[in-house]
Amino acid sequence: MKLYIKQKIFSWNDKFSVYNEAGEERYFVEGELFSWGKKLHVYDHVRREAAFVRQELFTFLPKFIVSIGGQDIAEIVKEFTFLKPRYRIDGLGWEIDGDFWDHDYEIKKSGRTIVRLSKEWFTWGDCYELDIESPEDEIVALAVVLAIDCVLAAQRNN
């Protein structure tokens, strides 16, 4: 199954939709404008919160927590490296590898691909394709990818 993240240009805070292959809105993501640290709410198509991503403050390196149903299920942490950026996903047993700056990477668990992310070029605004192998991983994979994007954005802003 594929999902497409289309970020809106000229937005004061993060607001964008996630579409399925048929072009139907599957999720809507909205950030909090005035908050300590980055916070993203992921809503399903009837605007119920499906996931929540929040930045952990006062850490040496960027760290984001993914919550679903009020439960913290994953922690995304940028690891200290000199050359190639590396990230750790704690709580799910997932591993991540690829080219993060070009938004071209894979997340795997025990060798099985969970999600592949790639950037769509030549689009108005940023558009990303998430190829999710299993429907039961959909919301978790989406939230983890959003958290990784938050880490990358935090680094760009520093």
Coordinates of C-alpha atoms in Angstrom, one line a residue:
M1 CA 0.0 0.0 0.0
K2 CA 1.2 3.5 -0.8
L3 CA 0.7 6.8 0.9
Y4 CA 1.6 10.2 -0.4
I5 CA 2.6 13.1 1.9
K6 CA 2.0 16.5 0.2
Q7 CA 3.3 19.3 2.3
K8 CA 1.6 22.7 1.8
I9 CA 3.7 25.6 0.9
F10 CA 3.4 29.0 2.6
S11 CA 2.0 27.6 5.9
W12 CA 2.7 29.3 9.3
N13 CA 2.7 25.9 11.0
D14 CA 2.9 22.4 9.7
K15 CA -0.4 21.4 7.9
F16 CA -0.5 18.8 5.2
S17 CA -2.5 15.8 4.0
V18 CA -1.6 12.2 3.4
Y19 CA -3.3 10.6 0.4
N20 CA -3.7 7.0 -0.7
E21 CA -3.0 5.7 -4.2
A22 CA -6.5 6.8 -5.4
G23 CA -5.8 10.4 -4.4
E24 CA -8.2 10.3 -1.4
E25 CA -7.2 12.0 1.8
R26 CA -6.3 9.3 4.3
Y27 CA -4.8 11.4 7.1
F28 CA -4.4 15.1 7.9
V29 CA -1.3 16.3 9.9
E30 CA -1.3 19.5 11.9
G31 CA 1.5 21.0 14.0
E32 CA 1.0 23.1 17.1
L33 CA 2.1 26.7 16.3
F34 CA 2.8 27.9 19.8
S35 CA 4.3 25.1 21.8
W36 CA 7.6 24.2 23.5
G37 CA 9.2 21.8 21.0
K38 CA 7.7 20.4 17.8
K39 CA 4.3 18.6 18.1
L40 CA 2.4 17.0 15.3
H41 CA -1.1 15.6 15.5
V42 CA -2.1 12.9 12.9
Y43 CA -5.8 12.7 12.3
D44 CA -7.7 10.0 10.3
H45 CA -10.1 10.9 7.5
V46 CA -12.9 11.6 10.0
R47 CA -10.5 13.9 12.1
R48 CA -10.0 11.5 15.0
E49 CA -6.4 11.6 16.4
A50 CA -4.6 8.5 15.1
A51 CA -1.1 9.4 16.3
F52 CA 0.9 12.1 18.1
V53 CA 4.5 13.0 17.6
R54 CA 6.3 15.3 20.1
Q55 CA 9.8 16.5 20.5
E56 CA 11.6 15.6 23.7
L57 CA 13.2 18.8 25.0
F58 CA 16.5 19.3 26.8
T59 CA 18.4 16.5 25.0
F60 CA 21.8 16.7 23.5
L61 CA 20.6 15.4 20.1
P62 CA 17.1 15.6 18.6
K63 CA 14.7 13.1 20.0
F64 CA 11.0 12.6 19.2
I65 CA 8.4 10.4 20.8
V66 CA 5.6 8.7 18.8
S67 CA 2.3 8.0 20.7
I68 CA -0.7 6.1 19.5
G69 CA -3.8 5.9 21.7
G70 CA -2.1 7.8 24.5
Q71 CA 0.7 5.2 24.7
D72 CA 4.3 6.0 23.8
I73 CA 5.3 3.3 21.3
A74 CA 8.5 4.6 19.8
E75 CA 11.4 7.0 20.3
I76 CA 13.3 8.3 17.3
V77 CA 16.8 9.5 18.3
K78 CA 19.5 11.0 16.1
E79 CA 22.8 9.3 16.9
F80 CA 26.1 11.2 17.2
T81 CA 28.1 10.7 13.9
F82 CA 30.5 12.8 11.9
L83 CA 29.7 11.9 8.3
K84 CA 26.5 10.1 7.5
P85 CA 23.5 10.8 9.7
R86 CA 22.2 7.8 11.7
Y87 CA 18.9 7.4 13.6
R88 CA 17.8 4.9 16.1
I89 CA 14.2 3.8 16.6
D90 CA 13.7 2.5 20.1
G91 CA 10.6 0.5 21.2
L92 CA 9.6 -1.2 17.9
G93 CA 12.7 -3.3 17.0
W94 CA 12.9 -1.4 13.7
E95 CA 16.1 -0.4 11.9
I96 CA 16.5 2.4 9.5
D97 CA 19.0 2.9 6.6
G98 CA 19.3 5.0 3.5
D99 CA 19.9 8.6 2.4
F100 CA 18.0 10.8 4.8
W101 CA 18.9 14.1 3.2
D102 CA 17.4 13.0 -0.1
H103 CA 14.4 11.3 1.7
D104 CA 15.2 7.9 0.3
Y105 CA 15.4 5.3 3.0
E106 CA 13.9 2.0 4.3
I107 CA 12.8 0.9 7.7
K108 CA 13.0 -2.8 8.4
K109 CA 12.4 -5.3 11.2
S110 CA 14.4 -8.5 11.3
G111 CA 15.2 -8.1 7.6
R112 CA 11.5 -7.6 6.6
T113 CA 10.8 -4.2 5.0
I114 CA 8.2 -2.2 6.9
V115 CA 8.2 1.0 4.8
R116 CA 10.2 2.5 2.0
L117 CA 10.2 6.3 1.6
S118 CA 11.2 8.2 -1.5
K119 CA 10.8 11.8 -2.5
E120 CA 8.8 12.7 -5.6
W121 CA 10.7 15.2 -7.7
F122 CA 9.2 17.9 -9.9
T123 CA 6.2 18.6 -7.7
W124 CA 4.8 21.8 -6.3
G125 CA 5.8 21.6 -2.7
D126 CA 7.4 18.5 -1.1
C127 CA 5.8 15.2 -1.9
Y128 CA 6.9 11.9 -0.5
E129 CA 5.9 8.3 -1.3
L130 CA 5.6 5.8 1.5
D131 CA 5.4 2.2 0.3
I132 CA 4.1 0.3 3.4
E133 CA 4.3 -3.5 3.1
S134 CA 1.6 -4.4 5.6
P135 CA -1.7 -2.5 6.4
E136 CA -1.3 -3.1 10.2
D137 CA 1.9 -1.0 10.2
E138 CA 0.4 1.9 8.3
I139 CA -0.2 4.5 11.1
V140 CA 2.9 3.5 13.1
A141 CA 5.1 3.7 9.9
L142 CA 3.6 7.1 9.0
A143 CA 4.2 8.5 12.5
V144 CA 7.8 7.3 12.6
V145 CA 8.5 8.8 9.1
L146 CA 7.0 12.1 10.3
A147 CA 9.2 12.0 13.5
I148 CA 12.3 11.4 11.3
D149 CA 11.3 14.3 9.2
C150 CA 11.0 16.4 12.3
V151 CA 14.5 15.4 13.4
L152 CA 15.9 16.4 9.9
A153 CA 14.0 19.7 10.1
A154 CA 15.4 20.4 13.6
Q155 CA 18.9 19.8 12.3
R156 CA 18.4 22.1 9.3
N157 CA 17.2 24.9 11.7
N158 CA 20.3 24.6 13.9

